Short mmCIF file of C-alpha atoms (C1' of nucleotides) in Angstrom, two decimals:
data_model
loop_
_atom_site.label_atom_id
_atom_site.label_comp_id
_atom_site.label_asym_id
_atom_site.label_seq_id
_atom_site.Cartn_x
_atom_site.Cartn_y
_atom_site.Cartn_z
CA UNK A 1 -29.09 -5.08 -63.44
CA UNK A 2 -31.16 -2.59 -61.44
CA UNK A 3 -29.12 -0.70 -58.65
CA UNK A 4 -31.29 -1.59 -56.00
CA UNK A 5 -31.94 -5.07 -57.01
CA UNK A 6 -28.05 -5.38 -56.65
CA UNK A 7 -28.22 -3.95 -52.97
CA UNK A 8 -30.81 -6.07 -51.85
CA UNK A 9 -28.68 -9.17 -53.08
CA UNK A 10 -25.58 -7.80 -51.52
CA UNK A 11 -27.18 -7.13 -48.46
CA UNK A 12 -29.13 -10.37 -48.26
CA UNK A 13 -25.45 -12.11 -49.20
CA UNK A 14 -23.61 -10.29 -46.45
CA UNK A 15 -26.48 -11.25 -43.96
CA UNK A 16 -26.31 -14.98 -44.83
CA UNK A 17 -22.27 -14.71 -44.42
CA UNK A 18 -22.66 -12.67 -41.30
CA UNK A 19 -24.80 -15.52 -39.94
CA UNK A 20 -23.21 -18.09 -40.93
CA UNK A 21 -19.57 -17.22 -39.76
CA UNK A 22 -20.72 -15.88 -36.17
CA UNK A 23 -23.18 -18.54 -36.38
CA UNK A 24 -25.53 -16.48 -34.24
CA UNK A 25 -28.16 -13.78 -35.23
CA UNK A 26 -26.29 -11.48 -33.20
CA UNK A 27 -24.83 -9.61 -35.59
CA UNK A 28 -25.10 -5.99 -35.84
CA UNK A 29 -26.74 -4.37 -38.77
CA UNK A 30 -23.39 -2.52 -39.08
CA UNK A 31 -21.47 -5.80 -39.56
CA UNK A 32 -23.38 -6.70 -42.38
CA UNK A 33 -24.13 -2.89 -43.64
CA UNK A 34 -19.44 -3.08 -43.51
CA UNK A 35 -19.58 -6.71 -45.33
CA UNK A 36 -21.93 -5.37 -47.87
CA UNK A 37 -19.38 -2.42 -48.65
CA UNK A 38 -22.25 0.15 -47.73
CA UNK A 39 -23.08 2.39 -45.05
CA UNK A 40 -25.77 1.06 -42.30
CA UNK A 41 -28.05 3.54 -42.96
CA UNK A 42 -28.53 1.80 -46.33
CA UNK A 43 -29.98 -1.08 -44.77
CA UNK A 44 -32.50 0.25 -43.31
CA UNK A 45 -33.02 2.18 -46.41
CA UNK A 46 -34.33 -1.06 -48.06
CA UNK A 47 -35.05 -3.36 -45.70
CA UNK A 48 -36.79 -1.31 -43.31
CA UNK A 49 -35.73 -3.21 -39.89
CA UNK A 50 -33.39 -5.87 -38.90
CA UNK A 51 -35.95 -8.71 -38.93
CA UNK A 52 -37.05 -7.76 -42.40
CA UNK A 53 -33.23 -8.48 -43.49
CA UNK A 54 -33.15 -11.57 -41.81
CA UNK A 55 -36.89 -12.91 -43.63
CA UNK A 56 -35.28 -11.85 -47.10
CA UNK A 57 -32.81 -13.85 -45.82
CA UNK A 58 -34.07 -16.76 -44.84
CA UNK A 59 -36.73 -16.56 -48.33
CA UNK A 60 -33.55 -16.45 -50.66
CA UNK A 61 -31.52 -19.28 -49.14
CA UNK A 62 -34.70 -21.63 -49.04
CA UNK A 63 -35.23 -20.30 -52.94
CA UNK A 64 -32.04 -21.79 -53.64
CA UNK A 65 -32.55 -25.32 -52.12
CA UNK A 66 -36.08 -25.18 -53.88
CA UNK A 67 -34.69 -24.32 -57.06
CA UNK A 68 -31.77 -26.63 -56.44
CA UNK A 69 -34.01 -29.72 -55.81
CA UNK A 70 -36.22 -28.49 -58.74
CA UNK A 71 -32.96 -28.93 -61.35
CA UNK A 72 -32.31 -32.21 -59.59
CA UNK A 73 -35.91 -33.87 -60.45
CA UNK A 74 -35.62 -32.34 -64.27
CA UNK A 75 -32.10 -34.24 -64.61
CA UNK A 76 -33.72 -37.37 -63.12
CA UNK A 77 -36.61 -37.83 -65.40
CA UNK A 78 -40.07 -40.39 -64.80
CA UNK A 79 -38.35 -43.21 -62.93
CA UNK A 80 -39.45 -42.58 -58.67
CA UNK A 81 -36.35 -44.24 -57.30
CA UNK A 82 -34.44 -41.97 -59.51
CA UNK A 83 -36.18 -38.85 -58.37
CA UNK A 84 -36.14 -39.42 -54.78
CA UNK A 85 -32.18 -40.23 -55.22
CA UNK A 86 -32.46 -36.83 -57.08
CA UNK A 87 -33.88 -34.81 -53.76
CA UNK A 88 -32.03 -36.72 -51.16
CA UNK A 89 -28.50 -35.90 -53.32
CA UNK A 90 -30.02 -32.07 -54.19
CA UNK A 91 -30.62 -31.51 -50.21
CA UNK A 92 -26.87 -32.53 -49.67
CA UNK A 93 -25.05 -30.83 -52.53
CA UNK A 94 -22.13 -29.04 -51.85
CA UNK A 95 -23.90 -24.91 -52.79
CA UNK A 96 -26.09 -25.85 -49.41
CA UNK A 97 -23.30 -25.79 -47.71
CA UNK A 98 -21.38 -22.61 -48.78
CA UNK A 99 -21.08 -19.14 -47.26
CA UNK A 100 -22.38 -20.23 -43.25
CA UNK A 101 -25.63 -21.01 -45.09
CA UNK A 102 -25.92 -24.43 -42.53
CA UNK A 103 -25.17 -22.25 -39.63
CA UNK A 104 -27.81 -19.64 -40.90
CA UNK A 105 -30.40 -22.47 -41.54
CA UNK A 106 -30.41 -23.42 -37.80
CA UNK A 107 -31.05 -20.04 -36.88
CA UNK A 108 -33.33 -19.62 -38.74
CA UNK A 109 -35.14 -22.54 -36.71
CA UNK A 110 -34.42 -19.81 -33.92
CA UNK A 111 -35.64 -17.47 -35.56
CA UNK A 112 -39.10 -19.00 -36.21
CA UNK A 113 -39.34 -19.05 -32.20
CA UNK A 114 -40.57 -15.28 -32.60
CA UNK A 115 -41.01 -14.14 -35.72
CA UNK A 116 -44.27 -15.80 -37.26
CA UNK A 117 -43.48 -15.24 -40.91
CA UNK A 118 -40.63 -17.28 -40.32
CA UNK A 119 -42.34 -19.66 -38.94
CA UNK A 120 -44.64 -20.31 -41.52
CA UNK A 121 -41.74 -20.06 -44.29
CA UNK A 122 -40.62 -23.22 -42.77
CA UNK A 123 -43.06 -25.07 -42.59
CA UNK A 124 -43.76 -24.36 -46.03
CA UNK A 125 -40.24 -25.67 -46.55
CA UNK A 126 -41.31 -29.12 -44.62
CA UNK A 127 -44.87 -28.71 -46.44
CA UNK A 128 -42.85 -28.62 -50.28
CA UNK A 129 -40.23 -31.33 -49.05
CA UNK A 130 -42.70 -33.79 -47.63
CA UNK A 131 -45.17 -33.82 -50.49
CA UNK A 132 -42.12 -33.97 -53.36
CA UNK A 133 -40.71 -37.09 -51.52
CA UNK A 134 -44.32 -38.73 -51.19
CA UNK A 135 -44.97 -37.79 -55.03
CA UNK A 136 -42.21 -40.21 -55.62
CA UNK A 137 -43.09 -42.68 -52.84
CA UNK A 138 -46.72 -43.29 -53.44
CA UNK A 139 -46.03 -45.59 -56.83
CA UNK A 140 -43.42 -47.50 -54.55
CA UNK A 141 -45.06 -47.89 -51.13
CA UNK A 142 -48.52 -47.28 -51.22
CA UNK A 143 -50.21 -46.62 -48.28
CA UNK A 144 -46.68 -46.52 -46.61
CA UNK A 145 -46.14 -43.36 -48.12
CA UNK A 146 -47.11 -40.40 -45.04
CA UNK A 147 -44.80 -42.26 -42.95
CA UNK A 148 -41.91 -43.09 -45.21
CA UNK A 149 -41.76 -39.99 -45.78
CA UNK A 150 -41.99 -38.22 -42.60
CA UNK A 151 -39.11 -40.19 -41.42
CA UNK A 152 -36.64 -39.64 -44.67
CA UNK A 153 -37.18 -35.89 -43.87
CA UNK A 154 -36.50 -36.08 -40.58
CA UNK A 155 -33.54 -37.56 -41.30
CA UNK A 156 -32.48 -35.00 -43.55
CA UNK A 157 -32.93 -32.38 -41.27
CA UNK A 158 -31.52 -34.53 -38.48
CA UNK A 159 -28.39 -34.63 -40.51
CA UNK A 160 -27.77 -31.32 -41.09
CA UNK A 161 -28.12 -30.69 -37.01
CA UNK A 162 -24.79 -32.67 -37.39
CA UNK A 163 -23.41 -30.12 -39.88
CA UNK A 164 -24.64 -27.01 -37.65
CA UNK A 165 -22.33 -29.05 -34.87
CA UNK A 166 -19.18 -30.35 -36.89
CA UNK A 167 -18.35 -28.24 -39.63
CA UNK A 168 -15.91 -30.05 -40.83
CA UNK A 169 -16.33 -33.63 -39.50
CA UNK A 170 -19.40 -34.93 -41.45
CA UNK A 171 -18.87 -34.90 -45.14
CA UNK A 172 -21.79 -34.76 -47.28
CA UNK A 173 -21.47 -37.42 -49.75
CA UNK A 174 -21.72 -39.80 -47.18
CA UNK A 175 -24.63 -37.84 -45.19
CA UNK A 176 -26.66 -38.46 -48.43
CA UNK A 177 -25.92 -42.44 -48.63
CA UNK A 178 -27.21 -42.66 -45.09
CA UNK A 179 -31.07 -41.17 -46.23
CA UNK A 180 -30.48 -43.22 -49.36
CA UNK A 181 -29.92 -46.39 -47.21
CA UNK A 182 -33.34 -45.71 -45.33
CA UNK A 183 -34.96 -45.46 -48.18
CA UNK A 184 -33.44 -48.32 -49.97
CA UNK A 185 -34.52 -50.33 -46.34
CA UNK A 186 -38.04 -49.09 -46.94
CA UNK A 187 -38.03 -49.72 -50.49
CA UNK A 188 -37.43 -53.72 -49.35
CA UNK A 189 -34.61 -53.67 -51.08
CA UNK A 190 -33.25 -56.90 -49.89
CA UNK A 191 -30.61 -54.94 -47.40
CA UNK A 192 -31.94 -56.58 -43.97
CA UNK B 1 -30.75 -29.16 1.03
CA UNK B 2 -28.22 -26.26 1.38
CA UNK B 3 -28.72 -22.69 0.36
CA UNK B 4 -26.47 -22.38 -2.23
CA UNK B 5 -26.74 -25.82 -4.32
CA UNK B 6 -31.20 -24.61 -4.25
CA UNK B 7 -30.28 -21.36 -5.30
CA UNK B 8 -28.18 -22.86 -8.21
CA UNK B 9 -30.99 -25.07 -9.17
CA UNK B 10 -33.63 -22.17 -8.66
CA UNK B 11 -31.48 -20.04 -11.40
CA UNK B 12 -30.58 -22.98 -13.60
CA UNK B 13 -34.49 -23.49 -13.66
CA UNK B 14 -35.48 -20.12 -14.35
CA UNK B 15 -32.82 -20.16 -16.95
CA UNK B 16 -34.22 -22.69 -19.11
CA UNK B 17 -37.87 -21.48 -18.64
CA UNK B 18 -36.68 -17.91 -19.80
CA UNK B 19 -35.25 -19.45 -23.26
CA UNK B 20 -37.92 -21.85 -23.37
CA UNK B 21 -40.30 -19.24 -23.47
CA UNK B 22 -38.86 -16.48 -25.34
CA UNK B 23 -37.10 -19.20 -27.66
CA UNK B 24 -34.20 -17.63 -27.70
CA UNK B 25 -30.65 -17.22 -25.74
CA UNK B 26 -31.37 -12.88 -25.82
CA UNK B 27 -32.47 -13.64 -22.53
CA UNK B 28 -31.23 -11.09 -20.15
CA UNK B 29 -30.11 -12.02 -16.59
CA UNK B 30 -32.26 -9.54 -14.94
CA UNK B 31 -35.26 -11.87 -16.43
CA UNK B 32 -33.94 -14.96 -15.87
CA UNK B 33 -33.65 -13.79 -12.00
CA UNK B 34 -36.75 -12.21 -11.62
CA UNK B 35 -38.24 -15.44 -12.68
CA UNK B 36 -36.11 -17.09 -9.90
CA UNK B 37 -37.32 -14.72 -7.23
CA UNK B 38 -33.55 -13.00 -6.60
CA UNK B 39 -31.76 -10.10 -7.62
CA UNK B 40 -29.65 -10.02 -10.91
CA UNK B 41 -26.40 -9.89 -9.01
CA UNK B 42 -27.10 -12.79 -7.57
CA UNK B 43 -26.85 -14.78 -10.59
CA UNK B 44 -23.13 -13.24 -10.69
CA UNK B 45 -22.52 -14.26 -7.61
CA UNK B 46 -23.04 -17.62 -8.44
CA UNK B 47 -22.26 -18.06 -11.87
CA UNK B 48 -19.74 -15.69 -12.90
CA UNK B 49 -21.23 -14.75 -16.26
CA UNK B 50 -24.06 -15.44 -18.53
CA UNK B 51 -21.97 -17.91 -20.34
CA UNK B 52 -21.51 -20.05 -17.35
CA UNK B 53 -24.86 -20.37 -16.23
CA UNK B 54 -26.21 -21.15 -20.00
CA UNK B 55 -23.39 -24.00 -19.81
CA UNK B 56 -24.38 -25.02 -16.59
CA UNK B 57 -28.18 -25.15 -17.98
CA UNK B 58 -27.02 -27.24 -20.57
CA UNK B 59 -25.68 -29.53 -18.63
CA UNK B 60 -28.57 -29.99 -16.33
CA UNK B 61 -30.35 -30.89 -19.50
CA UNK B 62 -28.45 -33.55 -20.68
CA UNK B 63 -28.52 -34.44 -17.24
CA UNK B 64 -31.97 -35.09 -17.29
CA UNK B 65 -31.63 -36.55 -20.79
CA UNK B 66 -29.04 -39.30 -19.42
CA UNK B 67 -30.78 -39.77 -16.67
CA UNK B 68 -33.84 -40.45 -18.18
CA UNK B 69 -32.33 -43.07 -20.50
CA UNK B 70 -30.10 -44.59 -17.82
CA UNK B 71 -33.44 -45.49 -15.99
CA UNK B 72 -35.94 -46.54 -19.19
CA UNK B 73 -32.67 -49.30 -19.85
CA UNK B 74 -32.46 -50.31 -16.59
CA UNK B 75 -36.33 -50.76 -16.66
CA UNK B 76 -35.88 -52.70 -19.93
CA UNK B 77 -34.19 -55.78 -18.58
CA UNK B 78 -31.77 -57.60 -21.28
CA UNK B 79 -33.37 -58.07 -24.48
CA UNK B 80 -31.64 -55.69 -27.13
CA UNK B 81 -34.79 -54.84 -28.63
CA UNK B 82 -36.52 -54.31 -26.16
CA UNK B 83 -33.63 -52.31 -24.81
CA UNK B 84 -33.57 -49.81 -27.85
CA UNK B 85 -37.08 -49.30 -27.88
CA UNK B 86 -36.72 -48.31 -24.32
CA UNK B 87 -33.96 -45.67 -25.56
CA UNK B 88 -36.70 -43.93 -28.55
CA UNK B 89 -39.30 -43.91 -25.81
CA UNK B 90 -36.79 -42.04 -23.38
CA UNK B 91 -35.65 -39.90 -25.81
CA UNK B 92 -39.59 -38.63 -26.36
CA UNK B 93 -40.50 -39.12 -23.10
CA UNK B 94 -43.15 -35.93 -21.83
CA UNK B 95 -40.61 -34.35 -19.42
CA UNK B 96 -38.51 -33.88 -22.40
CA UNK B 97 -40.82 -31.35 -23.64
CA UNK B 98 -41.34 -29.77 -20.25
CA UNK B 99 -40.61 -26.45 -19.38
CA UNK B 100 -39.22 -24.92 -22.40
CA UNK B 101 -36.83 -27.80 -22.85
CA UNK B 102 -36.72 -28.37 -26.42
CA UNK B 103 -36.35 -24.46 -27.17
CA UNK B 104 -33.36 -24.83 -24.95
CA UNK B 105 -32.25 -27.49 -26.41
CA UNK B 106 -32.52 -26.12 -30.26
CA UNK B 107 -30.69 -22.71 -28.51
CA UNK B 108 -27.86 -24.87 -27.31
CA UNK B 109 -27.02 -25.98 -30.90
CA UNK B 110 -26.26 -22.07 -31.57
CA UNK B 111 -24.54 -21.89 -28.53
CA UNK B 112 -21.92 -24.19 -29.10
CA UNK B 113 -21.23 -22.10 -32.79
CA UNK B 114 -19.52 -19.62 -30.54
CA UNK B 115 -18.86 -21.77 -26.94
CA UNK B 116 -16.42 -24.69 -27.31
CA UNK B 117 -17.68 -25.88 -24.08
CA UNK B 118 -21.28 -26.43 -25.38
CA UNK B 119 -19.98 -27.87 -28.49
CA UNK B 120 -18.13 -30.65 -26.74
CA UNK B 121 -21.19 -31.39 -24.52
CA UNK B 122 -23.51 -31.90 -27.60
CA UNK B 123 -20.76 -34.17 -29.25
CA UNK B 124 -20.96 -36.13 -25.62
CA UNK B 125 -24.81 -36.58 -25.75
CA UNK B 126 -24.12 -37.49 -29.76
CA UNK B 127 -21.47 -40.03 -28.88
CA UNK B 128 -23.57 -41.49 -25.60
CA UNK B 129 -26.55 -41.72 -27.75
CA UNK B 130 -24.63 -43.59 -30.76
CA UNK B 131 -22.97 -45.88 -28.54
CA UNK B 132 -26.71 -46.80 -26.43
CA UNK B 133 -27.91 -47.41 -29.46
CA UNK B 134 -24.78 -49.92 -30.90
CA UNK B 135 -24.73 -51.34 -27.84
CA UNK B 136 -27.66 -53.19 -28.22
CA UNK B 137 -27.61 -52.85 -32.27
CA UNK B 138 -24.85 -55.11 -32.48
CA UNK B 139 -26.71 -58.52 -31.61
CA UNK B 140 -29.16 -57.64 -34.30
CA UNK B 141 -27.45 -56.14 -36.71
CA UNK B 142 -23.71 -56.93 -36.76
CA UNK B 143 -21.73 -55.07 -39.40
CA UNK B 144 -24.57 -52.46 -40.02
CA UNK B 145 -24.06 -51.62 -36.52
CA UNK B 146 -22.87 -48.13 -36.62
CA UNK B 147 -24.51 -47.01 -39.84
CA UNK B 148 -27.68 -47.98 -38.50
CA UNK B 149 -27.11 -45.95 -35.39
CA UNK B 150 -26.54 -43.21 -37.16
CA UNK B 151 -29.24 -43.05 -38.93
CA UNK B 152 -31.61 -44.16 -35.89
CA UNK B 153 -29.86 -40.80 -34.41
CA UNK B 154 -30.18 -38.32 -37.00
CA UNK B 155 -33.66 -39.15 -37.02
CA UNK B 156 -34.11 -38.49 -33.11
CA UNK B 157 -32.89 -35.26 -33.41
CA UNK B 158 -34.76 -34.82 -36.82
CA UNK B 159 -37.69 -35.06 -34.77
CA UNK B 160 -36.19 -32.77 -32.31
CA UNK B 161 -36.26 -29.58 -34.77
CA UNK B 162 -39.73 -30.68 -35.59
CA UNK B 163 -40.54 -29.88 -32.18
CA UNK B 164 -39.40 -26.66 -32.38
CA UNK B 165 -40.72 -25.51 -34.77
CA UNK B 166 -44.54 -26.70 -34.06
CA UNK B 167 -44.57 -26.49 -30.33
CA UNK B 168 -48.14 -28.37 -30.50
CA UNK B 169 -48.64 -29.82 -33.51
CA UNK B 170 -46.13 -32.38 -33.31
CA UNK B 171 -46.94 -35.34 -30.86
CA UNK B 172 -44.58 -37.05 -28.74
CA UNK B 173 -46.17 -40.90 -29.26
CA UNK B 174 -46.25 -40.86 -32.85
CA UNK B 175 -42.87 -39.40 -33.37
CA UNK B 176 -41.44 -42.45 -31.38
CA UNK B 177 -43.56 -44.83 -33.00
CA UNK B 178 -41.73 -43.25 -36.19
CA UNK B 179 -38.42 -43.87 -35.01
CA UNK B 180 -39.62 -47.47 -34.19
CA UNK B 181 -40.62 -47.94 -37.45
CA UNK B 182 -37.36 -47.14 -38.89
CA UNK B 183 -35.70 -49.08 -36.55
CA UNK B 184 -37.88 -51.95 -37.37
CA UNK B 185 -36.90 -52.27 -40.73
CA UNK B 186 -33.48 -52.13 -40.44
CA UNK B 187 -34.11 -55.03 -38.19
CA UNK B 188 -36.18 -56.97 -41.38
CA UNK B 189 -39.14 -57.39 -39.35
CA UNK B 190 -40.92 -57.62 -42.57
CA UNK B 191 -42.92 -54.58 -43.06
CA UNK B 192 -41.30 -54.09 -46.60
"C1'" DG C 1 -24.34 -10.35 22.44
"C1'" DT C 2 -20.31 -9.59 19.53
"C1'" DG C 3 -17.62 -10.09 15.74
"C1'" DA C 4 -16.59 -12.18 11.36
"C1'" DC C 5 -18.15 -13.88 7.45
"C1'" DT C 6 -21.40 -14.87 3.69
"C1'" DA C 7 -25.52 -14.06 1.03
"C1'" DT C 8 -28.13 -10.77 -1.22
"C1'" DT C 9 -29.63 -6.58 -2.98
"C1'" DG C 10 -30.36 -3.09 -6.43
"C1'" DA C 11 -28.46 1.18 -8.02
"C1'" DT C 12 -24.94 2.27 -11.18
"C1'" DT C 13 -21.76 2.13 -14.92
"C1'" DG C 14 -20.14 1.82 -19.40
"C1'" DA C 15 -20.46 -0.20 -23.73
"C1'" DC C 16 -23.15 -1.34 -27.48
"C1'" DG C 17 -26.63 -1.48 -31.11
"C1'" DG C 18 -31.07 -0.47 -33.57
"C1'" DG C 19 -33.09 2.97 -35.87
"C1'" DT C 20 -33.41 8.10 -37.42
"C1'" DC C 21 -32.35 11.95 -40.08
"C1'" DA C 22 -30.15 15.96 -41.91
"C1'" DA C 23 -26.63 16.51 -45.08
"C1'" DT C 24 -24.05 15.01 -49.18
"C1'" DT C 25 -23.40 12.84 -53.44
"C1'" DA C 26 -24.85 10.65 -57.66
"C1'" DA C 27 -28.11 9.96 -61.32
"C1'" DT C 28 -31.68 11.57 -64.38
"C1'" DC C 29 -34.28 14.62 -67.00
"C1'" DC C 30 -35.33 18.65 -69.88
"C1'" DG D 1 -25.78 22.50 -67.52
"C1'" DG D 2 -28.96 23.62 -64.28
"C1'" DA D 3 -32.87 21.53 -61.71
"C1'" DT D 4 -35.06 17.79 -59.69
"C1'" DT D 5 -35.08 13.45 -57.68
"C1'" DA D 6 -33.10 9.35 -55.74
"C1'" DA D 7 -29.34 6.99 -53.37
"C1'" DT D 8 -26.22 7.02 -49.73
"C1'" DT D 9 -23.76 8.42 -45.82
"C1'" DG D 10 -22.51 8.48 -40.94
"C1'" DA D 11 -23.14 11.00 -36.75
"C1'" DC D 12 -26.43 10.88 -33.33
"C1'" DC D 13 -30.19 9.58 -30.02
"C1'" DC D 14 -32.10 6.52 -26.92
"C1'" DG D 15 -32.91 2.41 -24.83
"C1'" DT D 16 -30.94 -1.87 -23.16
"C1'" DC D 17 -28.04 -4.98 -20.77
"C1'" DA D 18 -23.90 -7.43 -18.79
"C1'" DA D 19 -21.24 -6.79 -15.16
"C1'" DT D 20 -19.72 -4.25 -10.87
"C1'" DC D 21 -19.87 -2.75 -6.31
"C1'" DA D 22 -20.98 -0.57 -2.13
"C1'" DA D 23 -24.24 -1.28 1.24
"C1'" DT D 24 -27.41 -4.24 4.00
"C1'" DA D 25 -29.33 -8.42 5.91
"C1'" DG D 26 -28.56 -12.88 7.60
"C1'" DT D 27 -25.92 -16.64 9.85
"C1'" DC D 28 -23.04 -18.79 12.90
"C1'" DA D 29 -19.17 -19.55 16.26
"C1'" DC D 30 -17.96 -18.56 20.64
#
DNA sequence: GTGACTATTGATTGACGGGTCAATTAATCC
DNA sequence: GGATTAATTGACCCGTCAATCAATAGTCAC
């Protein structure tokens, strides 16, 4: 691979387990230049600024949850329950949770306080999420299907609030049974 | 009202307005004074360090929070239902979003990744909001009590981040009326 | 009024961190 | 294998900020 491609990925790695571990984004560019194995100059060098590190960032960890949930609705095939079970399990799998990238994810909510362009990469991220669970939801639920799925995302981003705040104490597995049992409730499916 | 306990609440004030505003804890104290019409070593004098008076800004939050609730199930009279639809309203209720305080409150999440103390008041105001809500769960929904809690929670703070993120776009009615909804159906009041 | 104490100021300190840049090293080409 | 270019270093500059502290203003008891 190209030399420089290589940098930006360590960089953009170190950043992400910078974050995560100090679970702030204040973290000097010379921690992450020292985690990288590279000088701090170097940084700069590609990135141009600080807040240019942290977009790239932010863009490759919400690359990997959109590729992540992409794999997850090719392994589910046609059927919609199947393919919503598919995102809610994809948005809780285990690589979402490695290397601080929870801890980075909140601030990058902080983030989008400031910095526009990370603003709008979110919401692009609630945009994509949305409209893939309402693809699925509109055979099921009809008109139902705004609403439904407004509140399963919530819920998956109200979940992982509980990650950013006990590491260790919520598991996943069960994290994703919990959106799974909304839906199912929404579905009708006979739980009430 | 004495000096002292109005120039703590002057500074506590100030401080959430500063992070409200900027949307961020790099707040310095010489702002955060300004803004309360003192010096910056006054906010020493008081508060020791920065830490302290971000704590003690978190607690007047949750304050408010509890408060808040306290009275809307007080207000609410006996009926269980009636009693948790008084907690969602609460939780949305405008001087929630008032001065900053949902900025704050996203901040506070990254401030208890490094402050123990702010950690164990967030996993108070998680365990007093999971408990309001089984409390009057229970009647309704027996076994599912503290699953559906849980989910009834995540979704409250779901909301929450959406706030953060679109200071404007996002309205407080319709975000409890979501939560409502969700609630509703795990009651099987037959909107399946 | 005087003295003793507290509140308050704001200048100052010392550490720290983003960003720059001249110098060095490595890679590439002819 | 020299010449040219690109990658990389790390010392340095400059601004910022938490925290301190000496000095002043205010308050109150007597």
């Amino acid at each position: 691979m190209a030399k420089d491609v290589q940098r930006r990925r360590d960089l953009i790695a170190a950043t992400v387990r910078e974050i995560g571990e100090t679970g702030t984004l204040n973290v000097t560019v010379g921690q992450i230049a020292r985690r990288a194995g590279v000088s701090p100059g170097l940084a700069f060098h590609y990135f141009g600024d600080k807040e240019a590190l942290f977009l790239a960032s932010m863009r490759s960890i919400l690359r990997d949850y959109g590729r992540g949930v992409a794999a997850a609705l090719r392994a589910a095939g046609r059927d919609p329950r199947a393919r919503l079970a598919a995102i809610v399990r994809a948005s809780f799998a285990d690589n979402q949770f490695e290397g601080g990238a929870v801890a980075a994810w909140l601030n990058f909510y902080v983030l989008a306080q400031t910095s526009e362009e990370a603003r709008r990469l979110l919401t692009l991220y609630h945009r994509r999420l949305h409209s893939n669970l309402a693809h699925d939801l509109r055979p099921l639920v009809g008109a139902r299907t705004d609403a439904v799925a407004a509140r399963l995302a919530g819920q998956i981003d109200g979940t992982y609030l509980r990650f950013a705040l006990n590491r260790r104490v919520v598991d996943a597995e069960p994290a994703a049974d919990q959106v799974l049992a909304t839906l199912a409730e929404a579905l009708g499916d006979g739980t009430a």
